[in-house]
Amino acid sequence: MAGNNGLSEKVHERGGRMTRQCRAVLDALASVDMHPTAAEVYEIVRETVPDISQGTVYRNLRRLVELGYAQELDYGPGASHFDASVESHCHARCTNCSKIIDLDIDSSLAPCLKEAQAAAKGWQISDQRIEFEGLCPECSEVNKSE
Amino acid sequence: MAGNNGLSEKVHERGGRMTRQCRAVLDALASVDMHPTAAEVYEIVRETVPDISQGTVYRNLRRLVELGYAQELDYGPGASHFDASVESHCHARCTNCSKIIDLDIDSSLAPCLKEAQAAAKGWQISDQRIEFEGLCPECSEVNKSE
DNA sequence: ACGCTAAATGATAACTGTTACTGATTATAA
DNA sequence: TTATAATCAGTAACAGTTATCATTTAGCGT
Ligand SMILES: [Mn+2]
Ligand SMILES: [Mn+2]
Ligand SMILES: [Zn+2]
Ligand SMILES: [Zn+2]
C-alpha cells in the first residue's frame, strides 16, 4: 500500500540519500489524503519507524517542499499543514476543528483571477491562495444541536 | 491627527475600560495605512507610551479583533499582520520583504466566488481569504539587477 | 472629591511550532 | 569492504504568542 509514486527515486535523482526515515515521511504524506501537520506526519511515521525524531520529520518535509513534491499551507494560526498535491488549488478550512479539504474549482475561478492579478500593478505575482473558512459539516451539526 | 474614528467610544460601550495603552493601540492601528505586525504596532505605540509592554499590545490587538474592529492576517510564516479595515478584501504579499498591500477587486471577484463556494457542500462558509504572493515592485527590481 | 473594586497593566515565565547544533549513524560510491 | 559525506537522534535555541501574578488604575457609587 501507499505507493509513493516513485518519489523516492525522484528524491534520489536530485542527489538526496534515501534513508528509512525519508522514505517513511514520503510514504506518510503520499498515503494520507488529507492535509496533515508535521506533528501528524510524525505520529503516522512513528508506526513504522518508532524512534524517528520530530526534527527529522520537519527536515524531510521541508526538503520535500524544496524539491517541489509537496506544498506547505501556512494559513491560519498554529501549525503548517502539508499537501502532497502540488498543483495550485483551493481549500476550505474548518475554524473549529482545523480540518482542510480540497475544492476543485480552479477552472471556474481562473479567468476572474487572471483579471484580478492585474490590480497588483508592478508586482510579479507567482502564486495565489484561495481559502474559504467556516464550519465543516460535522462541526456545524454539533453547533446546531447545542 | 490619527482620529480613531470613534473606536474608543465603541470599545467603551462594550464594557471595556479605556486606558491610555488601549487608546494608543487603537490610534496606532487606525493611523497606519499598511498592515503592521504586533511588533510594529509596539514600536509605534512606544513613541507616545514609552513604557507600554509587548503583552499589552498583544492583548489589545486581540481585543480589537474580538470586538470586530480589526482583522488578523496570519498568512505566511512569521508574525501575524493586523488590518484596521475589517471588510473582507484581497491582499498581495511580497515573499521577499513581507510587505502586504490591499487589492480592490472584490466587485469583480464576487460572482465567481459565490459560485465557487457552492463546491464546499455541507460547509457553512463564513469568510474567504484571497491572497496573491510574489515580489513587490521594489524587490523585483533588486532581483532584476543581480 | 474620595475610596472601592474589578479590569487592565508591566514584567516575566511558559508554551508552541520550528530550526540549529552536535556527535553518532549510515547510505552510497569507489 | 572501506571511506566519507549526508543524514540521523537528541536536544538546545529561537520566534511569536499567551498565561500568570503582583501592582496599578478606570470608572462607578457615594
Ligand atoms: Mn490540498
Ligand atoms: Mn488590508
Ligand atoms: Zn470542523
Ligand atoms: Zn518586497
GROMACS .gro file of C-alpha atoms (C1' of nucleotides) and ligand atoms in nm:
model
  356
    1MET     CA    1   0.000   0.000   0.000
    2ALA     CA    2   0.091   0.365  -0.004
    3GLY     CA    3   0.291   0.360  -0.322
    4ASN     CA    4   0.488   0.679  -0.309
    5ASN     CA    5   0.451   0.738  -0.682
    6GLY     CA    6   0.820   0.697  -0.744
    7LEU     CA    7   0.901   0.991  -0.522
    8SER     CA    8   1.189   0.809  -0.360
    9GLU     CA    9   1.353   0.768  -0.699
   10LYS     CA   10   1.297   1.135  -0.774
   11VAL     CA   11   1.449   1.241  -0.445
   12HIS     CA   12   1.741   1.016  -0.515
   13GLU     CA   13   1.788   1.166  -0.861
   14ARG     CA   14   1.826   1.507  -0.705
   15GLY     CA   15   2.124   1.392  -0.505
   16GLY     CA   16   1.945   1.303  -0.186
   17ARG     CA   17   2.003   0.982   0.004
   18MET     CA   18   1.708   0.755   0.053
   19THR     CA   19   1.702   0.669   0.418
   20ARG     CA   20   1.442   0.469   0.604
   21GLN     CA   21   1.323   0.789   0.768
   22CYS     CA   22   1.299   0.990   0.448
   23ARG     CA   23   1.107   0.714   0.274
   24ALA     CA   24   0.867   0.686   0.567
   25VAL     CA   25   0.790   1.058   0.555
   26LEU     CA   26   0.733   1.040   0.181
   27ASP     CA   27   0.503   0.740   0.220
   28ALA     CA   28   0.310   0.901   0.505
   29LEU     CA   29   0.242   1.217   0.307
   30ALA     CA   30   0.155   1.028  -0.010
   31SER     CA   31  -0.072   0.777   0.161
   32VAL     CA   32  -0.279   1.022   0.361
   33ASP     CA   33  -0.542   1.201   0.158
   34MET     CA   34  -0.589   1.498   0.386
   35HIS     CA   35  -0.356   1.775   0.497
   36PRO     CA   36  -0.152   1.665   0.797
   37THR     CA   37   0.059   1.889   1.015
   38ALA     CA   38   0.422   1.797   1.082
   39ALA     CA   39   0.311   1.658   1.419
   40GLU     CA   40   0.051   1.439   1.249
   41VAL     CA   41   0.305   1.312   0.998
   42TYR     CA   42   0.532   1.237   1.292
   43GLU     CA   43   0.262   1.024   1.455
   44ILE     CA   44   0.197   0.832   1.133
   45VAL     CA   45   0.565   0.771   1.068
   46ARG     CA   46   0.629   0.651   1.422
   47GLU     CA   47   0.415   0.345   1.346
   48THR     CA   48   0.677   0.217   1.104
   49VAL     CA   49   0.987   0.397   1.236
   50PRO     CA   50   0.922   0.420   1.610
   51ASP     CA   51   1.241   0.600   1.701
   52ILE     CA   52   1.232   0.873   1.439
   53SER     CA   53   1.271   1.223   1.579
   54GLN     CA   54   1.047   1.521   1.518
   55GLY     CA   55   1.340   1.714   1.377
   56THR     CA   56   1.387   1.454   1.107
   57VAL     CA   57   1.022   1.479   1.010
   58TYR     CA   58   1.048   1.856   0.984
   59ARG     CA   59   1.370   1.828   0.787
   60ASN     CA   60   1.228   1.582   0.536
   61LEU     CA   61   0.903   1.771   0.493
   62ARG     CA   62   1.100   2.086   0.424
   63ARG     CA   63   1.317   1.903   0.176
   64LEU     CA   64   1.011   1.764   0.002
   65VAL     CA   65   0.870   2.115  -0.035
   66GLU     CA   66   1.201   2.247  -0.163
   67LEU     CA   67   1.215   1.971  -0.424
   68GLY     CA   68   0.867   2.066  -0.536
   69TYR     CA   69   0.697   1.742  -0.434
   70ALA     CA   70   0.472   1.890  -0.168
   71GLN     CA   71   0.338   2.226  -0.065
   72GLU     CA   72   0.313   2.386   0.273
   73LEU     CA   73  -0.013   2.550   0.375
   74ASP     CA   74   0.056   2.806   0.641
   75TYR     CA   75  -0.282   2.969   0.653
   76GLY     CA   76  -0.436   3.020   0.989
   77PRO     CA   77  -0.295   3.006   1.337
   78GLY     CA   78  -0.090   2.719   1.473
   79ALA     CA   79   0.095   2.463   1.272
   80SER     CA   80   0.150   2.447   0.898
   81HIS     CA   81  -0.027   2.175   0.706
   82PHE     CA   82   0.138   1.976   0.428
   83ASP     CA   83  -0.020   1.879   0.100
   84ALA     CA   84   0.113   1.608  -0.128
   85SER     CA   85  -0.067   1.761  -0.422
   86VAL     CA   86   0.145   2.041  -0.560
   87GLU     CA   87  -0.075   2.188  -0.830
   88SER     CA   88  -0.233   2.509  -0.703
   89HIS     CA   89  -0.586   2.451  -0.580
   90CYS     CA   90  -0.838   2.597  -0.337
   91HIS     CA   91  -0.910   2.485   0.017
   92ALA     CA   92  -1.183   2.509   0.275
   93ARG     CA   93  -1.070   2.517   0.638
   94CYS     CA   94  -1.286   2.450   0.941
   95THR     CA   95  -1.241   2.722   1.200
   96ASN     CA   96  -1.348   2.478   1.470
   97CYS     CA   97  -1.154   2.156   1.409
   98SER     CA   98  -0.892   2.286   1.159
   99LYS     CA   99  -0.986   2.024   0.902
  100ILE     CA  100  -0.885   2.119   0.548
  101ILE     CA  101  -1.042   1.990   0.229
  102ASP     CA  102  -0.970   2.045  -0.138
  103LEU     CA  103  -1.208   2.239  -0.360
  104ASP     CA  104  -1.185   2.166  -0.729
  105ILE     CA  105  -1.296   2.499  -0.865
  106ASP     CA  106  -0.989   2.635  -1.035
  107SER     CA  107  -1.133   2.610  -1.382
  108SER     CA  108  -1.424   2.837  -1.294
  109LEU     CA  109  -1.208   3.080  -1.098
  110ALA     CA  110  -0.914   3.106  -1.334
  111PRO     CA  111  -1.049   3.381  -1.562
  112CYS     CA  112  -1.158   3.604  -1.272
  113LEU     CA  113  -0.823   3.559  -1.102
  114LYS     CA  114  -0.628   3.643  -1.415
  115GLU     CA  115  -0.818   3.968  -1.427
  116ALA     CA  116  -0.774   4.028  -1.056
  117GLN     CA  117  -0.397   3.989  -1.071
  118ALA     CA  118  -0.380   4.292  -1.294
  119ALA     CA  119  -0.475   4.504  -0.993
  120ALA     CA  120  -0.134   4.436  -0.840
  121LYS     CA  121   0.049   4.681  -1.062
  122GLY     CA  122   0.425   4.638  -1.071
  123TRP     CA  123   0.411   4.311  -0.880
  124GLN     CA  124   0.550   3.985  -1.006
  125ILE     CA  125   0.278   3.752  -0.887
  126SER     CA  126   0.396   3.392  -0.862
  127ASP     CA  127   0.118   3.223  -0.672
  128GLN     CA  128  -0.229   3.270  -0.533
  129ARG     CA  129  -0.401   3.121  -0.235
  130ILE     CA  130  -0.777   3.099  -0.221
  131GLU     CA  131  -0.920   2.972   0.100
  132PHE     CA  132  -1.272   2.954   0.235
  133GLU     CA  133  -1.319   2.927   0.605
  134GLY     CA  134  -1.617   2.824   0.808
  135LEU     CA  135  -1.764   2.518   0.974
  136CYS     CA  136  -1.727   2.171   0.827
  137PRO     CA  137  -2.042   1.954   0.813
  138GLU     CA  138  -1.956   1.775   1.138
  139CYS     CA  139  -1.883   2.089   1.335
  140SER     CA  140  -2.182   2.283   1.208
  141GLU     CA  141  -2.403   1.988   1.306
  142VAL     CA  142  -2.270   1.994   1.661
  143ASN     CA  143  -2.320   2.368   1.674
  144LYS     CA  144  -2.680   2.330   1.562
  145SER     CA  145  -2.775   2.090   1.844
  146GLU     CA  146  -2.635   2.294   2.130
  147MET     CA  147  -0.412   6.357   1.381
  148ALA     CA  148  -0.491   5.990   1.372
  149GLY     CA  149  -0.853   6.023   1.467
  150ASN     CA  150  -0.957   5.680   1.575
  151ASN     CA  151  -1.300   5.705   1.416
  152GLY     CA  152  -1.477   5.684   1.749
  153LEU     CA  153  -1.338   5.342   1.818
  154SER     CA  154  -1.255   5.429   2.175
  155GLU     CA  155  -1.619   5.509   2.240
  156LYS     CA  156  -1.724   5.183   2.082
  157VAL     CA  157  -1.479   4.984   2.291
  158HIS     CA  158  -1.606   5.160   2.595
  159GLU     CA  159  -1.966   5.079   2.505
  160ARG     CA  160  -1.882   4.711   2.504
  161GLY     CA  161  -1.779   4.723   2.867
  162GLY     CA  162  -1.410   4.777   2.817
  163ARG     CA  163  -1.212   5.036   3.006
  164MET     CA  164  -1.040   5.299   2.801
  165THR     CA  165  -0.683   5.308   2.921
  166ARG     CA  166  -0.400   5.514   2.785
  167GLN     CA  167  -0.249   5.197   2.642
  168CYS     CA  168  -0.564   5.073   2.476
  169ARG     CA  169  -0.628   5.407   2.314
  170ALA     CA  170  -0.271   5.423   2.188
  171VAL     CA  171  -0.302   5.081   2.022
  172LEU     CA  172  -0.628   5.185   1.861
  173ASP     CA  173  -0.476   5.506   1.733
  174ALA     CA  174  -0.166   5.332   1.602
  175LEU     CA  175  -0.364   5.078   1.404
  176ALA     CA  176  -0.608   5.338   1.272
  177SER     CA  177  -0.338   5.586   1.171
  178VAL     CA  178  -0.115   5.346   0.983
  179ASP     CA  179  -0.235   5.260   0.636
  180MET     CA  180  -0.044   4.938   0.593
  181HIS     CA  181  -0.055   4.606   0.776
  182PRO     CA  182   0.171   4.615   1.081
  183THR     CA  183   0.272   4.317   1.288
  184ALA     CA  184   0.224   4.328   1.664
  185ALA     CA  185   0.591   4.414   1.698
  186GLU     CA  186   0.549   4.706   1.458
  187VAL     CA  187   0.244   4.832   1.644
  188TYR     CA  188   0.450   4.807   1.962
  189GLU     CA  189   0.721   5.030   1.813
  190ILE     CA  190   0.467   5.289   1.700
  191VAL     CA  191   0.289   5.295   2.035
  192ARG     CA  192   0.613   5.334   2.228
  193GLU     CA  193   0.652   5.680   2.081
  194THR     CA  194   0.355   5.802   2.283
  195VAL     CA  195   0.351   5.546   2.565
  196PRO     CA  196   0.719   5.462   2.609
  197ASP     CA  197   0.674   5.214   2.891
  198ILE     CA  198   0.398   5.002   2.740
  199SER     CA  199   0.471   4.631   2.740
  200GLN     CA  200   0.451   4.396   2.445
  201GLY     CA  201   0.195   4.186   2.625
  202THR     CA  202  -0.040   4.479   2.646
  203VAL     CA  203  -0.008   4.542   2.275
  204TYR     CA  204  -0.090   4.178   2.201
  205ARG     CA  205  -0.380   4.189   2.446
  206ASN     CA  206  -0.533   4.500   2.295
  207LEU     CA  207  -0.487   4.385   1.939
  208ARG     CA  208  -0.663   4.062   2.025
  209ARG     CA  209  -0.944   4.250   2.192
  210LEU     CA  210  -0.981   4.475   1.891
  211VAL     CA  211  -1.012   4.172   1.666
  212GLU     CA  212  -1.263   4.008   1.901
  213LEU     CA  213  -1.474   4.323   1.901
  214GLY     CA  214  -1.471   4.317   1.522
  215TYR     CA  215  -1.276   4.640   1.476
  216ALA     CA  216  -0.972   4.484   1.313
  217GLN     CA  217  -0.874   4.165   1.140
  218GLU     CA  218  -0.573   3.946   1.181
  219LEU     CA  219  -0.389   3.823   0.874
  220ASP     CA  220  -0.199   3.512   0.962
  221TYR     CA  221  -0.099   3.401   0.618
  222GLY     CA  222   0.258   3.310   0.563
  223PRO     CA  223   0.537   3.232   0.801
  224GLY     CA  224   0.636   3.450   1.092
  225ALA     CA  225   0.423   3.707   1.265
  226SER     CA  226   0.056   3.789   1.206
  227HIS     CA  227  -0.027   4.119   1.047
  228PHE     CA  228  -0.313   4.339   1.162
  229ASP     CA  229  -0.552   4.528   0.941
  230ALA     CA  230  -0.772   4.812   1.061
  231SER     CA  231  -1.003   4.762   0.768
  232VAL     CA  232  -1.245   4.485   0.855
  233GLU     CA  233  -1.442   4.446   0.536
  234SER     CA  234  -1.319   4.139   0.353
  235HIS     CA  235  -1.073   4.229   0.080
  236CYS     CA  236  -0.783   4.077  -0.113
  237HIS     CA  237  -0.415   4.118  -0.045
  238ALA     CA  238  -0.086   4.081  -0.224
  239ARG     CA  239   0.209   3.975  -0.012
  240CYS     CA  240   0.575   4.005  -0.104
  241THR     CA  241   0.757   3.677  -0.044
  242ASN     CA  242   1.081   3.869  -0.005
  243CYS     CA  243   1.009   4.163   0.228
  244SER     CA  244   0.667   4.052   0.366
  245LYS     CA  245   0.503   4.376   0.258
  246ILE     CA  246   0.125   4.348   0.224
  247ILE     CA  247  -0.096   4.569   0.009
  248ASP     CA  248  -0.470   4.584  -0.047
  249LEU     CA  249  -0.622   4.489  -0.378
  250ASP     CA  250  -0.961   4.639  -0.452
  251ILE     CA  251  -1.101   4.370  -0.675
  252ASP     CA  252  -1.385   4.226  -0.472
  253SER     CA  253  -1.653   4.355  -0.704
  254SER     CA  254  -1.509   4.169  -0.999
  255LEU     CA  255  -1.440   3.853  -0.798
  256ALA     CA  256  -1.766   3.834  -0.606
  257PRO     CA  257  -1.975   3.644  -0.863
  258CYS     CA  258  -1.704   3.381  -0.926
  259LEU     CA  259  -1.656   3.331  -0.555
  260LYS     CA  260  -2.025   3.291  -0.490
  261GLU     CA  261  -2.024   3.012  -0.743
  262ALA     CA  262  -1.705   2.863  -0.604
  263GLN     CA  263  -1.841   2.843  -0.251
  264ALA     CA  264  -2.105   2.600  -0.371
  265ALA     CA  265  -1.828   2.342  -0.415
  266ALA     CA  266  -1.793   2.318  -0.037
  267LYS     CA  267  -2.100   2.103   0.010
  268GLY     CA  268  -2.232   2.086   0.362
  269TRP     CA  269  -1.997   2.356   0.483
  270GLN     CA  270  -2.109   2.678   0.646
  271ILE     CA  271  -1.866   2.920   0.484
  272SER     CA  272  -1.827   3.240   0.681
  273ASP     CA  273  -1.527   3.404   0.520
  274GLN     CA  274  -1.284   3.381   0.234
  275ARG     CA  275  -0.924   3.481   0.200
  276ILE     CA  276  -0.779   3.561  -0.138
  277GLU     CA  277  -0.412   3.633  -0.143
  278PHE     CA  278  -0.162   3.678  -0.422
  279GLU     CA  279   0.201   3.628  -0.345
  280GLY     CA  280   0.508   3.729  -0.535
  281LEU     CA  281   0.760   4.010  -0.549
  282CYS     CA  282   0.666   4.370  -0.484
  283PRO     CA  283   0.796   4.633  -0.729
  284GLU     CA  284   1.095   4.719  -0.509
  285CYS     CA  285   1.202   4.360  -0.451
  286SER     CA  286   1.157   4.252  -0.812
  287GLU     CA  287   1.369   4.548  -0.920
  288VAL     CA  288   1.652   4.440  -0.690
  289ASN     CA  289   1.619   4.084  -0.817
  290LYS     CA  290   1.647   4.204  -1.175
  291SER     CA  291   1.976   4.383  -1.123
  292GLU     CA  292   2.159   4.098  -0.953
  293DA     C1'  293  -1.373   6.469   4.559
  294DC     C1'  294  -1.291   6.009   4.756
  295DG     C1'  295  -1.244   5.545   4.803
  296DC     C1'  296  -1.378   5.069   4.621
  297DT     C1'  297  -1.321   4.706   4.313
  298DA     C1'  298  -1.282   4.465   3.908
  299DA     C1'  299  -1.033   4.536   3.484
  300DA     C1'  300  -0.612   4.624   3.293
  301DT     C1'  301  -0.116   4.668   3.322
  302DG     C1'  302   0.416   4.560   3.334
  303DA     C1'  303   0.729   4.212   3.399
  304DT     C1'  304   0.833   3.781   3.315
  305DA     C1'  305   0.767   3.281   3.277
  306DA     C1'  306   0.569   2.938   3.000
  307DC     C1'  307   0.426   2.749   2.582
  308DT     C1'  308   0.412   2.610   2.076
  309DG     C1'  309   0.594   2.541   1.636
  310DT     C1'  310   1.014   2.533   1.416
  311DT     C1'  311   1.512   2.549   1.326
  312DA     C1'  312   2.007   2.491   1.457
  313DC     C1'  313   2.360   2.241   1.655
  314DT     C1'  314   2.645   1.821   1.775
  315DG     C1'  315   2.832   1.392   1.797
  316DA     C1'  316   2.686   0.928   1.636
  317DT     C1'  317   2.496   0.651   1.225
  318DT     C1'  318   2.456   0.505   0.780
  319DA     C1'  319   2.361   0.516   0.261
  320DT     C1'  320   2.622   0.523  -0.130
  321DA     C1'  321   3.024   0.527  -0.440
  322DA     C1'  322   3.497   0.367  -0.520
  323DT     C1'  323   3.493  -0.352   0.214
  324DT     C1'  324   3.604   0.090   0.328
  325DA     C1'  325   3.583   0.589   0.311
  326DT     C1'  326   3.314   0.979   0.352
  327DA     C1'  327   2.971   1.295   0.340
  328DA     C1'  328   2.472   1.300   0.411
  329DT     C1'  329   2.157   1.213   0.744
  330DC     C1'  330   2.025   1.086   1.188
  331DA     C1'  331   1.856   1.131   1.718
  332DG     C1'  332   1.864   1.416   2.078
  333DT     C1'  333   1.842   1.842   2.248
  334DA     C1'  334   1.914   2.338   2.287
  335DA     C1'  335   1.784   2.761   2.089
  336DC     C1'  336   1.465   3.052   1.877
  337DA     C1'  337   1.041   3.348   1.749
  338DG     C1'  338   0.587   3.453   1.821
  339DT     C1'  339   0.240   3.443   2.135
  340DT     C1'  340  -0.018   3.358   2.559
  341DA     C1'  341  -0.056   3.298   3.069
  342DT     C1'  342   0.047   3.428   3.531
  343DC     C1'  343   0.068   3.741   3.904
  344DA     C1'  344   0.155   4.127   4.185
  345DT     C1'  345   0.058   4.616   4.115
  346DT     C1'  346  -0.184   5.000   3.918
  347DT     C1'  347  -0.590   5.235   3.767
  348DA     C1'  348  -1.052   5.348   3.518
  349DG     C1'  349  -1.496   5.410   3.619
  350DC     C1'  350  -1.860   5.375   3.935
  351DG     C1'  351  -2.123   5.472   4.377
  352DT     C1'  352  -2.116   5.755   4.738
  353MN      MN  353  -0.499   2.032  -0.088
  354MN      MN  354  -0.587   4.506   0.407
  355ZN      ZN  355  -1.481   2.102   1.175
  356ZN      ZN  356   0.913   4.320  -0.131
   0.00000   0.00000   0.00000
